[in-house]
PDB file of C-alpha atoms and ligand atoms in Angstrom:
ATOM      1  CA  UNK A 190       6.824  64.899  -9.363  1.00  0.00           C
ATOM      2  CA  UNK A 191       6.841  61.508  -7.687  1.00  0.00           C
ATOM      3  CA  UNK A 192       4.334  61.041  -4.884  1.00  0.00           C
ATOM      4  CA  UNK A 193       5.491  60.128  -1.413  1.00  0.00           C
ATOM      5  CA  UNK A 194       4.647  57.330   0.927  1.00  0.00           C
ATOM      6  CA  UNK A 195       4.918  58.683   4.449  1.00  0.00           C
ATOM      7  CA  UNK A 196       5.288  56.027   7.104  1.00  0.00           C
ATOM      8  CA  UNK A 197       4.586  57.173  10.639  1.00  0.00           C
ATOM      9  CA  UNK A 198       6.008  55.016  13.383  1.00  0.00           C
ATOM     10  CA  UNK A 199       5.547  55.807  17.048  1.00  0.00           C
ATOM     11  CA  UNK A 200       7.736  54.072  19.587  1.00  0.00           C
ATOM     12  CA  UNK A 201       7.331  54.906  23.290  1.00  0.00           C
ATOM     13  CA  UNK A 202      10.569  55.766  25.046  1.00  0.00           C
ATOM     14  CA  UNK A 203      10.310  54.846  28.720  1.00  0.00           C
ATOM     15  CA  UNK A 204      12.785  56.817  30.784  1.00  0.00           C
ATOM     16  CA  UNK A 205      13.259  54.208  33.484  1.00  0.00           C
ATOM     17  CA  UNK A 206      12.161  50.802  34.727  1.00  0.00           C
ATOM     18  CA  UNK A 207       9.385  52.426  36.755  1.00  0.00           C
ATOM     19  CA  UNK A 208       7.509  53.173  33.555  1.00  0.00           C
ATOM     20  CA  UNK A 209       7.341  49.511  32.556  1.00  0.00           C
ATOM     21  CA  UNK A 210       4.181  47.509  33.235  1.00  0.00           C
ATOM     22  CA  UNK A 211       4.496  44.529  35.590  1.00  0.00           C
ATOM     23  CA  UNK A 212       4.303  42.179  32.592  1.00  0.00           C
ATOM     24  CA  UNK A 213       7.007  44.072  30.709  1.00  0.00           C
ATOM     25  CA  UNK A 214       9.250  44.025  33.777  1.00  0.00           C
ATOM     26  CA  UNK A 215       8.794  40.287  34.165  1.00  0.00           C
ATOM     27  CA  UNK A 216       9.404  39.621  30.464  1.00  0.00           C
ATOM     28  CA  UNK A 217      12.604  41.703  30.549  1.00  0.00           C
ATOM     29  CA  UNK A 218      13.752  39.935  33.684  1.00  0.00           C
ATOM     30  CA  UNK A 219      13.320  36.575  31.944  1.00  0.00           C
ATOM     31  CA  UNK A 220      15.138  37.931  28.870  1.00  0.00           C
ATOM     32  CA  UNK A 221      18.037  38.972  31.120  1.00  0.00           C
ATOM     33  CA  UNK A 222      18.159  35.500  32.671  1.00  0.00           C
ATOM     34  CA  UNK A 223      18.095  34.004  29.177  1.00  0.00           C
ATOM     35  CA  UNK A 224      21.005  36.239  28.105  1.00  0.00           C
ATOM     36  CA  UNK A 225      23.031  34.937  31.029  1.00  0.00           C
ATOM     37  CA  UNK A 226      22.629  31.453  29.553  1.00  0.00           C
ATOM     38  CA  UNK A 227      23.548  32.410  25.972  1.00  0.00           C
ATOM     39  CA  UNK A 228      26.117  30.281  24.185  1.00  0.00           C
ATOM     40  CA  UNK A 229      28.271  33.009  22.639  1.00  0.00           C
ATOM     41  CA  UNK A 230      31.946  31.998  22.909  1.00  0.00           C
ATOM     42  CA  UNK A 231      32.870  33.811  19.671  1.00  0.00           C
ATOM     43  CA  UNK A 232      31.236  37.221  20.074  1.00  0.00           C
ATOM     44  CA  UNK A 233      31.033  37.265  23.888  1.00  0.00           C
ATOM     45  CA  UNK A 234      27.831  39.213  23.251  1.00  0.00           C
ATOM     46  CA  UNK A 235      24.976  37.686  25.204  1.00  0.00           C
ATOM     47  CA  UNK A 236      21.450  38.272  23.930  1.00  0.00           C
ATOM     48  CA  UNK A 237      18.260  37.180  25.641  1.00  0.00           C
ATOM     49  CA  UNK A 238      14.724  37.183  24.310  1.00  0.00           C
ATOM     50  CA  UNK A 239      11.477  36.273  25.998  1.00  0.00           C
ATOM     51  CA  UNK A 240       7.944  35.700  24.785  1.00  0.00           C
ATOM     52  CA  UNK A 241       4.980  36.231  27.074  1.00  0.00           C
ATOM     53  CA  UNK A 242       2.302  33.822  25.855  1.00  0.00           C
ATOM     54  CA  UNK A 243      -1.461  34.106  26.089  1.00  0.00           C
ATOM     55  CA  UNK A 244      -1.597  31.586  28.956  1.00  0.00           C
ATOM     56  CA  UNK A 245       0.764  33.765  31.024  1.00  0.00           C
ATOM     57  CA  UNK A 246       3.792  31.521  30.585  1.00  0.00           C
ATOM     58  CA  UNK A 247       7.074  33.019  29.384  1.00  0.00           C
ATOM     59  CA  UNK A 248       9.212  31.244  26.801  1.00  0.00           C
ATOM     60  CA  UNK A 249      12.883  32.220  26.570  1.00  0.00           C
ATOM     61  CA  UNK A 250      15.677  32.084  24.034  1.00  0.00           C
ATOM     62  CA  UNK A 251      19.303  33.144  23.794  1.00  0.00           C
ATOM     63  CA  UNK A 252      21.833  33.412  20.984  1.00  0.00           C
ATOM     64  CA  UNK A 253      23.484  30.113  20.116  1.00  0.00           C
ATOM     65  CA  UNK A 254      26.775  30.432  18.262  1.00  0.00           C
ATOM     66  CA  UNK A 255      28.743  27.873  16.324  1.00  0.00           C
ATOM     67  CA  UNK A 256      32.355  27.369  15.212  1.00  0.00           C
ATOM     68  CA  UNK A 257      30.911  27.455  11.687  1.00  0.00           C
ATOM     69  CA  UNK A 258      29.774  31.041  12.319  1.00  0.00           C
ATOM     70  CA  UNK A 259      26.704  31.299  10.052  1.00  0.00           C
ATOM     71  CA  UNK A 260      25.246  28.179  11.657  1.00  0.00           C
ATOM     72  CA  UNK A 261      24.560  30.127  14.856  1.00  0.00           C
ATOM     73  CA  UNK A 262      21.227  31.748  15.589  1.00  0.00           C
ATOM     74  CA  UNK A 263      20.048  34.945  17.289  1.00  0.00           C
ATOM     75  CA  UNK A 264      18.187  34.948  20.594  1.00  0.00           C
ATOM     76  CA  UNK A 265      14.946  36.212  19.077  1.00  0.00           C
ATOM     77  CA  UNK A 266      14.799  33.368  16.574  1.00  0.00           C
ATOM     78  CA  UNK A 267      15.766  30.636  19.040  1.00  0.00           C
ATOM     79  CA  UNK A 268      12.873  31.878  21.208  1.00  0.00           C
ATOM     80  CA  UNK A 269      10.376  32.157  18.358  1.00  0.00           C
ATOM     81  CA  UNK A 270      11.246  28.907  16.604  1.00  0.00           C
ATOM     82  CA  UNK A 271      11.442  26.995  19.890  1.00  0.00           C
ATOM     83  CA  UNK A 272       8.119  28.377  21.058  1.00  0.00           C
ATOM     84  CA  UNK A 273       6.372  27.727  17.767  1.00  0.00           C
ATOM     85  CA  UNK A 274       7.754  24.179  17.610  1.00  0.00           C
ATOM     86  CA  UNK A 275       6.392  23.395  21.075  1.00  0.00           C
ATOM     87  CA  UNK A 276       3.214  25.472  21.144  1.00  0.00           C
ATOM     88  CA  UNK A 277       2.251  26.092  17.512  1.00  0.00           C
ATOM     89  CA  UNK A 278      -1.121  27.586  18.393  1.00  0.00           C
ATOM     90  CA  UNK A 279      -0.321  29.820  21.336  1.00  0.00           C
ATOM     91  CA  UNK A 280      -0.445  33.549  20.772  1.00  0.00           C
ATOM     92  CA  UNK A 281       2.411  35.833  21.753  1.00  0.00           C
ATOM     93  CA  UNK A 282       1.360  38.795  23.882  1.00  0.00           C
ATOM     94  CA  UNK A 283       4.752  40.436  24.299  1.00  0.00           C
ATOM     95  CA  UNK A 284       8.326  40.010  23.081  1.00  0.00           C
ATOM     96  CA  UNK A 285      11.256  41.392  25.123  1.00  0.00           C
ATOM     97  CA  UNK A 286      14.924  41.623  24.110  1.00  0.00           C
ATOM     98  CA  UNK A 287      18.042  42.582  26.009  1.00  0.00           C
ATOM     99  CA  UNK A 288      21.796  42.030  25.694  1.00  0.00           C
ATOM    100  CA  UNK A 289      25.067  42.430  27.514  1.00  0.00           C
ATOM    101  CA  UNK A 290      28.752  41.870  26.981  1.00  0.00           C
ATOM    102  CA  UNK A 291      30.210  38.870  28.773  1.00  0.00           C
ATOM    103  CA  UNK A 292      32.700  41.153  30.542  1.00  0.00           C
ATOM    104  CA  UNK A 293      30.092  43.603  31.892  1.00  0.00           C
ATOM    105  CA  UNK A 294      27.068  43.167  34.119  1.00  0.00           C
ATOM    106  CA  UNK A 295      25.025  46.034  32.743  1.00  0.00           C
ATOM    107  CA  UNK A 296      22.481  45.343  30.051  1.00  0.00           C
ATOM    108  CA  UNK A 297      22.823  47.143  26.730  1.00  0.00           C
ATOM    109  CA  UNK A 298      20.512  48.329  23.981  1.00  0.00           C
ATOM    110  CA  UNK A 299      19.336  45.347  21.971  1.00  0.00           C
ATOM    111  CA  UNK A 300      17.910  46.063  18.560  1.00  0.00           C
ATOM    112  CA  UNK A 301      16.745  42.973  16.679  1.00  0.00           C
ATOM    113  CA  UNK A 302      18.647  42.333  13.449  1.00  0.00           C
ATOM    114  CA  UNK A 303      16.867  42.419  10.102  1.00  0.00           C
ATOM    115  CA  UNK A 304      16.510  38.643   9.827  1.00  0.00           C
ATOM    116  CA  UNK A 305      14.905  38.468  13.283  1.00  0.00           C
ATOM    117  CA  UNK A 306      12.507  41.290  12.389  1.00  0.00           C
ATOM    118  CA  UNK A 307      11.421  39.285   9.353  1.00  0.00           C
ATOM    119  CA  UNK A 308      10.800  36.200  11.486  1.00  0.00           C
ATOM    120  CA  UNK A 309       8.991  38.248  14.144  1.00  0.00           C
ATOM    121  CA  UNK A 310       6.802  39.676  11.387  1.00  0.00           C
ATOM    122  CA  UNK A 311       5.868  36.188  10.149  1.00  0.00           C
ATOM    123  CA  UNK A 312       4.552  35.167  13.572  1.00  0.00           C
ATOM    124  CA  UNK A 313       2.699  38.448  13.983  1.00  0.00           C
ATOM    125  CA  UNK A 314       0.866  37.808  10.698  1.00  0.00           C
ATOM    126  CA  UNK A 315       0.269  34.157  11.633  1.00  0.00           C
ATOM    127  CA  UNK A 316      -1.464  35.040  14.899  1.00  0.00           C
ATOM    128  CA  UNK A 317      -3.368  37.958  13.331  1.00  0.00           C
ATOM    129  CA  UNK A 318      -2.698  40.054  16.386  1.00  0.00           C
ATOM    130  CA  UNK A 319      -0.014  42.665  16.999  1.00  0.00           C
ATOM    131  CA  UNK A 320       2.986  41.592  19.035  1.00  0.00           C
ATOM    132  CA  UNK A 321       4.242  44.472  21.180  1.00  0.00           C
ATOM    133  CA  UNK A 322       8.034  44.521  21.529  1.00  0.00           C
ATOM    134  CA  UNK A 323       9.932  45.891  24.497  1.00  0.00           C
ATOM    135  CA  UNK A 324      13.611  46.598  23.920  1.00  0.00           C
ATOM    136  CA  UNK A 325      16.393  47.644  26.219  1.00  0.00           C
ATOM    137  CA  UNK A 326      17.261  51.151  25.049  1.00  0.00           C
ATOM    138  CA  UNK A 327      20.288  53.374  25.715  1.00  0.00           C
ATOM    139  CA  UNK A 328      21.110  54.766  29.170  1.00  0.00           C
ATOM    140  CA  UNK A 329      18.533  52.958  31.253  1.00  0.00           C
ATOM    141  CA  UNK A 330      15.665  53.601  28.856  1.00  0.00           C
ATOM    142  CA  UNK A 331      13.335  51.108  27.230  1.00  0.00           C
ATOM    143  CA  UNK A 332      11.652  51.236  23.831  1.00  0.00           C
ATOM    144  CA  UNK A 333       8.075  50.039  23.599  1.00  0.00           C
ATOM    145  CA  UNK A 334       7.013  49.199  20.029  1.00  0.00           C
ATOM    146  CA  UNK A 335       3.310  48.557  19.657  1.00  0.00           C
ATOM    147  CA  UNK A 336       3.725  46.059  16.838  1.00  0.00           C
ATOM    148  CA  UNK A 337       6.468  44.235  14.946  1.00  0.00           C
ATOM    149  CA  UNK A 338       5.309  46.120  11.848  1.00  0.00           C
ATOM    150  CA  UNK A 339       6.736  49.281  13.465  1.00  0.00           C
ATOM    151  CA  UNK A 340      10.145  47.612  13.342  1.00  0.00           C
ATOM    152  CA  UNK A 341       9.769  46.479   9.748  1.00  0.00           C
ATOM    153  CA  UNK A 342       7.834  48.714   7.394  1.00  0.00           C
ATOM    154  CA  UNK A 343       7.041  47.499   3.863  1.00  0.00           C
ATOM    155  CA  UNK A 344       7.170  43.881   4.920  1.00  0.00           C
ATOM    156  CA  UNK A 345       7.552  40.887   2.670  1.00  0.00           C
ATOM    157  CA  UNK A 346       4.863  38.395   3.725  1.00  0.00           C
ATOM    158  CA  UNK A 347       3.309  35.185   2.454  1.00  0.00           C
ATOM    159  CA  UNK A 348       0.685  37.332   0.734  1.00  0.00           C
ATOM    160  CA  UNK A 349       3.392  38.393  -1.720  1.00  0.00           C
ATOM    161  CA  UNK A 350       4.101  34.832  -2.829  1.00  0.00           C
TER     162      UNK A 350
HETATM  163  N1  THU B 497      22.409  38.601  18.015  1.00  0.00           N
HETATM  164  C1  THU B 497      21.188  38.248  18.512  1.00  0.00           C
HETATM  165  O1  THU B 497      21.058  37.268  19.258  1.00  0.00           O
HETATM  166  N2  THU B 497      20.119  38.999  18.160  1.00  0.00           N
HETATM  167  C2  THU B 497      20.171  40.074  17.305  1.00  0.00           C
HETATM  168  O2  THU B 497      19.137  40.603  16.941  1.00  0.00           O
HETATM  169  C3  THU B 497      21.471  40.585  16.876  1.00  0.00           C
HETATM  170  C4  THU B 497      22.642  39.732  17.153  1.00  0.00           C
HETATM  171  C5  THU B 497      23.554  37.763  18.351  1.00  0.00           C
HETATM  172  C6  THU B 497      24.103  36.987  17.183  1.00  0.00           C
HETATM  173  C7  THU B 497      25.523  36.733  17.651  1.00  0.00           C
HETATM  174  O3  THU B 497      25.525  35.548  18.416  1.00  0.00           O
HETATM  175  C8  THU B 497      25.849  37.912  18.542  1.00  0.00           C
HETATM  176  O4  THU B 497      24.610  38.546  18.839  1.00  0.00           O
HETATM  177  C9  THU B 497      26.774  38.930  17.888  1.00  0.00           C
HETATM  178  O5  THU B 497      26.280  39.352  16.677  1.00  0.00           O
END
């Protein structure tokens, strides 16, 4: 019989905003502000991401769409690439993501797409320190992931090249 690889992933489900730390609240707030500035005229789906850096500053990104659809980029990657281009050596302490529809004020669950998880994973390996991820969950909840690796098991990394 084939053996099994059991992967255990624990993600905290926070029932309300009160359970967030002050830093998580601030990072989510910045992600919400970033979402409001998204350029998403095709999907009308506004995504915001924020990165709390080791010096306490918060870098933000939002999805940027394009008439040539595949040329657009997700919020998580605009934040990560922008941050890394400006501050290549700063460590990320926390990544927050949220989203909303243009037509509604309430923020919605925002689960990073596969390509963004891959990019998040690259920066986690680069800084050799886990990046916790806080995500807007369903019905007023929030998901706290302790590391990007919890969002992307069996990762492809530069060590495989
Ligand atoms: N989007 C993000 O910004 N992040 C994700 O992880 C998933 C999707 C954006 C891309 C596109 O502009 C819009 O959401 C609809 O897919």
